[in-house]
Short mmCIF file of C-alpha atoms in Angstrom, two decimals:
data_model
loop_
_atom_site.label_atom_id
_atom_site.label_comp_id
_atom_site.label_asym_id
_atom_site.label_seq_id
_atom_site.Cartn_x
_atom_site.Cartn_y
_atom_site.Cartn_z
CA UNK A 17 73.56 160.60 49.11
CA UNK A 18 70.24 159.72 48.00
CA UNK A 19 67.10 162.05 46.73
CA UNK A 20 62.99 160.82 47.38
CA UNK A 21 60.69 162.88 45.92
CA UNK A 22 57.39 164.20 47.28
CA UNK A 23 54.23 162.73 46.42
CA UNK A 24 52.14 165.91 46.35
CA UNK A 25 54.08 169.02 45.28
CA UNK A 26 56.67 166.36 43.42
CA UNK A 27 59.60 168.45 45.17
CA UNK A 28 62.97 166.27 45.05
CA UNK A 29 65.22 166.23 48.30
CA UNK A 30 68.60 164.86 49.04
CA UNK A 31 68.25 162.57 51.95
CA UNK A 32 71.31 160.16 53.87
CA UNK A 33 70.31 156.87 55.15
CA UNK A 34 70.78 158.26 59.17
CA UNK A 35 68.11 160.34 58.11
CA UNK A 36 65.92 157.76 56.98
CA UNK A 37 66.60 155.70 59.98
CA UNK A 38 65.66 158.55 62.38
CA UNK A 39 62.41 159.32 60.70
CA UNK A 40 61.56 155.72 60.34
CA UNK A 41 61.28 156.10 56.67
CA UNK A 42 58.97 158.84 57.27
CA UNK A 43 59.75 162.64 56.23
CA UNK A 44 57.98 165.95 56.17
CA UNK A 45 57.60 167.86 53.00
CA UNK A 46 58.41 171.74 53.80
CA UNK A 47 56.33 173.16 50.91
CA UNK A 48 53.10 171.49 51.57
CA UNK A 49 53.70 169.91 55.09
CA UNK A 50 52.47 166.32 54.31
CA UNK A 51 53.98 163.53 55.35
CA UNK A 52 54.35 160.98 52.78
CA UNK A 53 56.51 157.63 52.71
CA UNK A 54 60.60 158.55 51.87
CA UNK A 55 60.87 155.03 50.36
CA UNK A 56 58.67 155.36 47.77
CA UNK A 57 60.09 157.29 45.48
CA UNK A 58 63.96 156.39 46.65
CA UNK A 59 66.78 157.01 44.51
CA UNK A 60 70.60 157.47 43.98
CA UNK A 61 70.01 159.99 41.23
CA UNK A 62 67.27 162.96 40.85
CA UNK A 63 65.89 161.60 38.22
CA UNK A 64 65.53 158.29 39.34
CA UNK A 65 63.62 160.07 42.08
CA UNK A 66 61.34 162.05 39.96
CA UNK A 67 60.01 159.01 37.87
CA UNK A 68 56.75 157.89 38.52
CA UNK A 69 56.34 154.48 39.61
CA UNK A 70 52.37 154.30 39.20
CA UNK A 71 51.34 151.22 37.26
CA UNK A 72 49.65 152.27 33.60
CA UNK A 73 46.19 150.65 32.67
CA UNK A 74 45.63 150.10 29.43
CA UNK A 75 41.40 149.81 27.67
CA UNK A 76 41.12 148.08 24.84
CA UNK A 77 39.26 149.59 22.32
CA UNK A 78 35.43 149.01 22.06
CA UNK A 79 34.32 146.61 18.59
CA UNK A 80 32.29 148.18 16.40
CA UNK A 81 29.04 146.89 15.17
CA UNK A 82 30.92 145.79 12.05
CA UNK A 83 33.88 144.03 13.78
CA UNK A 84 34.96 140.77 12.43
CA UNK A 85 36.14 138.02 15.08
CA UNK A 86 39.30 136.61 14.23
CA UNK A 87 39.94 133.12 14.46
CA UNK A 88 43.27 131.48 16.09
CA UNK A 89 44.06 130.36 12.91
CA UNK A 90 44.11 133.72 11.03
CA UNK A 91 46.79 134.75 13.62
CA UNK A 92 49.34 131.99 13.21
CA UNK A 93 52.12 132.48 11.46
CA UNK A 94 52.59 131.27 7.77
CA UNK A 95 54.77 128.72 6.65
CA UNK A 96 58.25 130.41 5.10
CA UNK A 97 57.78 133.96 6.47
CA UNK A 98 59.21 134.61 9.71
CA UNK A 99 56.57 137.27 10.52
CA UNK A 100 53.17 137.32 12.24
CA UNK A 101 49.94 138.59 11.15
CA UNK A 102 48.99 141.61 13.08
CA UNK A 103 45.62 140.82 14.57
CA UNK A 104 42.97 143.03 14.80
CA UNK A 105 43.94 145.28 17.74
CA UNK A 106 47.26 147.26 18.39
CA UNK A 107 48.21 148.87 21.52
CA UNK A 108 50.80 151.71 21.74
CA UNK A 109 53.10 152.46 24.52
CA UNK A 110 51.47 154.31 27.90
CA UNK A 111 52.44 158.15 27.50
CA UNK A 112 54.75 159.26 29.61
CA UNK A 113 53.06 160.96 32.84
CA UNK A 114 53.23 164.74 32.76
CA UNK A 115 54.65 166.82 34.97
CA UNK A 116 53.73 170.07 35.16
CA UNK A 117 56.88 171.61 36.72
CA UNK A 118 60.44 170.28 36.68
CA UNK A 119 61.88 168.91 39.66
CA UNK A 120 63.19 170.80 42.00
CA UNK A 121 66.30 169.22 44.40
CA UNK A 122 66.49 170.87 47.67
CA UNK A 123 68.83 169.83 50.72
CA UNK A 124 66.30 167.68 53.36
CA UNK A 125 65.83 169.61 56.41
CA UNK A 126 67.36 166.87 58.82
CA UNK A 127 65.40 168.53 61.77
CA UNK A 128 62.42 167.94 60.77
CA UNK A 129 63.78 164.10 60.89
CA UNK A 130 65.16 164.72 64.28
CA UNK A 131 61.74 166.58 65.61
CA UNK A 132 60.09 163.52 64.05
CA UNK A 133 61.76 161.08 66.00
CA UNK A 134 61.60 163.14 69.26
CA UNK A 135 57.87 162.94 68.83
CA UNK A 136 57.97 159.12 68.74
CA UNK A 137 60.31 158.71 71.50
CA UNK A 138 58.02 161.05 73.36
CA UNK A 139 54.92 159.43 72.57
CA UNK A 140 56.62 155.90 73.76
CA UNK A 141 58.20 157.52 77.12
CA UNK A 142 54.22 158.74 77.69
CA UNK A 143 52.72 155.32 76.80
CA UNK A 144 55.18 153.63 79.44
CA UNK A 145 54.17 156.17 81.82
CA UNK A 146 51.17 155.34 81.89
CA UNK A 147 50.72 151.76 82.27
CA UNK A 148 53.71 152.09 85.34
CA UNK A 149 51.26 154.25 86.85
CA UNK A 150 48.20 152.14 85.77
CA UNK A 151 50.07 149.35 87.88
CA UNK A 152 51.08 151.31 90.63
CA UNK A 153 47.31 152.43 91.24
CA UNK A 154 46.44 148.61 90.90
CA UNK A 155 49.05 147.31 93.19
CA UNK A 156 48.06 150.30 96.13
CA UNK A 157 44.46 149.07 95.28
CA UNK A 158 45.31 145.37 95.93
CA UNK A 159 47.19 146.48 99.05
CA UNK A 160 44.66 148.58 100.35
CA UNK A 161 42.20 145.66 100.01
CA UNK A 162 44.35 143.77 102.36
CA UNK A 163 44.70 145.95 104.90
CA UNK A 164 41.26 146.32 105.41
CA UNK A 165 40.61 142.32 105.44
CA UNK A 166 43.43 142.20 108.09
CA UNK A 167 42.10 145.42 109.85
CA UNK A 168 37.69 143.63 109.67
CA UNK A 169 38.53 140.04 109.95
CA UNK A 170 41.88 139.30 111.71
CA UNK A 171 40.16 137.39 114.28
CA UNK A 172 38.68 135.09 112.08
CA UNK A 173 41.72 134.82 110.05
CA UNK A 174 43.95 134.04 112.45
CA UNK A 175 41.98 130.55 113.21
CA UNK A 176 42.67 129.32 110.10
CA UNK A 177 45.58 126.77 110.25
CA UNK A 178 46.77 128.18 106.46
CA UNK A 179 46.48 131.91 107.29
CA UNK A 180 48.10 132.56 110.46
CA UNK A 181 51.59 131.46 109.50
CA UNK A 182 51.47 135.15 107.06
CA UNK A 183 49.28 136.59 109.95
CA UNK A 184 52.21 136.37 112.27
CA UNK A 185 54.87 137.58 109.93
CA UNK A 186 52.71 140.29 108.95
CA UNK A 187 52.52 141.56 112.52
CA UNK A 188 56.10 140.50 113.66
CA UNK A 189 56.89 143.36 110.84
CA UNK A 190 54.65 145.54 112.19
CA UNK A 191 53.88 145.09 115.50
CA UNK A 192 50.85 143.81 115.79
CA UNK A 193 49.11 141.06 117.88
CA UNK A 194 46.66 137.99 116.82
CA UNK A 195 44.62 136.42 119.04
CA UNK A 196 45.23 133.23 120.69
CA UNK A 197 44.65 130.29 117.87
CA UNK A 198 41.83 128.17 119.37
CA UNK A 199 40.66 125.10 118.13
CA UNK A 200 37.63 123.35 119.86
CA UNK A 201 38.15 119.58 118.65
CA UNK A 202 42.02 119.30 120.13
CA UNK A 203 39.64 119.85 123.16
CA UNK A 204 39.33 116.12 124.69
CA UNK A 205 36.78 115.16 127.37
CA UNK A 206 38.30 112.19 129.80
CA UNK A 207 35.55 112.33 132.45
CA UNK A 208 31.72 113.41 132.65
CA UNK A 209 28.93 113.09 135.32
CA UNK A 210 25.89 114.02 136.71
CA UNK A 211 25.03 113.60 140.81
CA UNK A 212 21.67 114.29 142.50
CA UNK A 213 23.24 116.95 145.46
CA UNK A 214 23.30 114.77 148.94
CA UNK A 215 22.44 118.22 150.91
CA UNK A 216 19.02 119.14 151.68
CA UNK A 217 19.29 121.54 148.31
CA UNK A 218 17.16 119.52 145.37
CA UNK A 219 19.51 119.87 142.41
CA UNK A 220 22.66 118.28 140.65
CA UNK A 221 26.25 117.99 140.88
CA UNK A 222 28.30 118.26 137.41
CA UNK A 223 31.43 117.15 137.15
CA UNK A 224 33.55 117.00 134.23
CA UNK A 225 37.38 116.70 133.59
CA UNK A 226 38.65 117.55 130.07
CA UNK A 227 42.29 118.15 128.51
CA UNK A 228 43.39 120.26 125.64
CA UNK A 229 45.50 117.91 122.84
CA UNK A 230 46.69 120.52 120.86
CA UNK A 231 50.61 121.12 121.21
CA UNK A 232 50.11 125.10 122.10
CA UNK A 233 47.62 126.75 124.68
CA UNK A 234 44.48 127.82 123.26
CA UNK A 235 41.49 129.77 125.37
CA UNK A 236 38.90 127.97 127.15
CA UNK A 237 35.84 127.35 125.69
CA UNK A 238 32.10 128.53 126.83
CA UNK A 239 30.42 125.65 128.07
CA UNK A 240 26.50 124.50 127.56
CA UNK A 241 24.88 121.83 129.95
CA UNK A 242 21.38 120.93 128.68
CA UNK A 243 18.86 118.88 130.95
CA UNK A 244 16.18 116.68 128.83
CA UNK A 245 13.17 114.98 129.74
CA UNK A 246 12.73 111.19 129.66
CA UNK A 247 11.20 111.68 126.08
CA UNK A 248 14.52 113.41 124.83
CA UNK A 249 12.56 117.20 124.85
CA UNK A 250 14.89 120.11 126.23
CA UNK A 251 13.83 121.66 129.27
CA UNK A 252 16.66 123.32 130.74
CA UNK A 253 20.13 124.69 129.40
CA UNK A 254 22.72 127.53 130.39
CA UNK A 255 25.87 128.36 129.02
CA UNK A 256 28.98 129.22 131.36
CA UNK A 257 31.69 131.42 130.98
CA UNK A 258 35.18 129.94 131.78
CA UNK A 259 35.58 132.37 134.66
CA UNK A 260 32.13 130.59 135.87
CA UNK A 261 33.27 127.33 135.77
CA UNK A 262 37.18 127.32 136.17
CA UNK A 263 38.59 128.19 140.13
CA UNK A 264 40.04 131.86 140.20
CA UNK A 265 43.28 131.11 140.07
CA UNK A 266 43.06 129.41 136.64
CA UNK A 267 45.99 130.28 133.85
CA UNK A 268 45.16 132.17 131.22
CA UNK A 269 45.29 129.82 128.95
CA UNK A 270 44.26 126.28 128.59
CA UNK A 271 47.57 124.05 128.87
CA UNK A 272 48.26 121.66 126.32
CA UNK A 273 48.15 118.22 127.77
CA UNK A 274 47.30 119.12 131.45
CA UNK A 275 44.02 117.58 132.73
CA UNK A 276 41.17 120.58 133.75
CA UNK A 277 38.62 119.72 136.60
CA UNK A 278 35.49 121.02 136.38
CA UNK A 279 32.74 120.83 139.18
CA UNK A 280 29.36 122.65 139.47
CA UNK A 281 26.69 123.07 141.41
CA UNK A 282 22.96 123.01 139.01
CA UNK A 283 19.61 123.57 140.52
CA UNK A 284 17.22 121.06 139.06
CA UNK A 285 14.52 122.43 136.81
CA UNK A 286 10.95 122.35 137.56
CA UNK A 287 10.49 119.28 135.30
CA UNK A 288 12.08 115.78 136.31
CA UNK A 289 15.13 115.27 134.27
CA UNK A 290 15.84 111.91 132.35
CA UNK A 291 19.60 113.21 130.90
CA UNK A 292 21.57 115.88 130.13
CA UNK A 293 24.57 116.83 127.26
CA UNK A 294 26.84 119.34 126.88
CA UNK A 295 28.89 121.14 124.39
CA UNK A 296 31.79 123.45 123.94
CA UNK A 297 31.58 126.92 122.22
CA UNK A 298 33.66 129.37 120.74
#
């Protein structure tokens, strides 16, 4: 058994090393309810508990106006004597500290060591709480943010070559559907031309045959026929919709590596025309 002492009221307990451990070294005094540091003032025996381990200060005495310095030489000791000259200044022993009541060695309440640690543990438990739900609202936050990038810009996402592989997990879990994946360049042109019309009708025949490289089916494209004038200044241009310039019983999709014919009838514009270009469009 050992006994601390506190450092207030100076009341001496008996305290066991499992209590010490529970409280952390830390124990409540039940006369004036401080806490105050067990270790401090640790013993085996009370009285070993109740000594004061405060460092003493000692002040040297102030000289007098009259005060003679002595010199190094005054203080050595003289030959054939065995004894030293006392210098000037003696010190005596620190008094002891007084204590105004005697010790008094009480059992340690090991509750309050208990209670102690209960509060610690609690505190801890609430701490973890906290940042577990700090990262649950972060997480739903992140997720959240997803959902509504998936929900706003799937479309776009889904034509990007890096995205669409988690795109179409994502909606093979959930049952969802991405739009075709188109990409315009895999789109090949192996034949273009432009015919005055032989009828009576002024105007011009387009004719254009173009296949689509990429190894899956993508949608068709729009398609934009500009006429310029022999200067190279636009004067004409329209843009057609695949179900304007594909027969009606086109697939759905633009085949990979299957040749598409296109042929259309233009009516010349009101200036001559010295050449024409056209373009594909999402």
């Amino acid at each position: 058994m050992l006994y601390t002492r506190c450092i207030q009221c100076r009341t001496i307990y008996q305290i066991s090393a499992e209590q010490l451990r529970s409280g952390r070294g830390e124990v409540i005094c039940t006369h004036c309810n401080i806490i105050f540091g067990a270790l401090e003032n640790l013993g085996e025996t009370p009285e070993e508990a109740a000594e004061d381990h405060s460092s003493c200060i000692l002040e040297l005495p102030e000289l007098g106006a009259n005060a003679v310095a002595v010199k190094p030489e005054d203080q050595a000791p003289k030959e054939g004597k065995g004894k030293t000259q006392a210098g000037p200044f003696q010190t005596e022993p620190p008094p002891k500290p007084n204590i105004e009541q005697e010790p008094q060695i009480k059992p340690f309440d090991a509750d309050v060591l208990l209670s102690m640690g209960a509060k610690e543990q609690e505190k801890d438990e609430a701490e973890a709480r906290a940042r577990l739900y700090r990262t649950l609202a972060t997480a739903a936050l992140a997720i959240l943010l997803l959902i509504q990038l998936f929900v706003y810009e799937k479309d776009k996402l889904a034509q990007n070559p890096s995205f669409r592989p988690w795109l179409e997990s994502f909606c093979g879990m959930v049952g969802c559907s991405l739009p075709p994946f188109r990409n315009l360049a895999e789109i090949k042109v192996v034949d273009r031309a432009l015919y005055p019309t032989k009828n009576s009708v002024e105007g011009y025949q387009f004719h254009l045959v173009i296949v689509n490289e990429a190894p899956y089916p993508q949608p068709y494209p729009l398609l934009k026929i500009s006429f310029s004038s022999l200067d190279g200044t636009p004067i004409a241009s329209r843009i057609f919709k695949p179900d304007e310039y594909l027969p009606p019983d086109h697939p759905p999709l633009m085949p990979s590596h299957q040749l598409i014919f296109v042929d259309l009838n233009l009516a010349a514009p009101s200036k001559p025309v010295g050449g024409f270009s056209f373009e594909f469009l999402e």
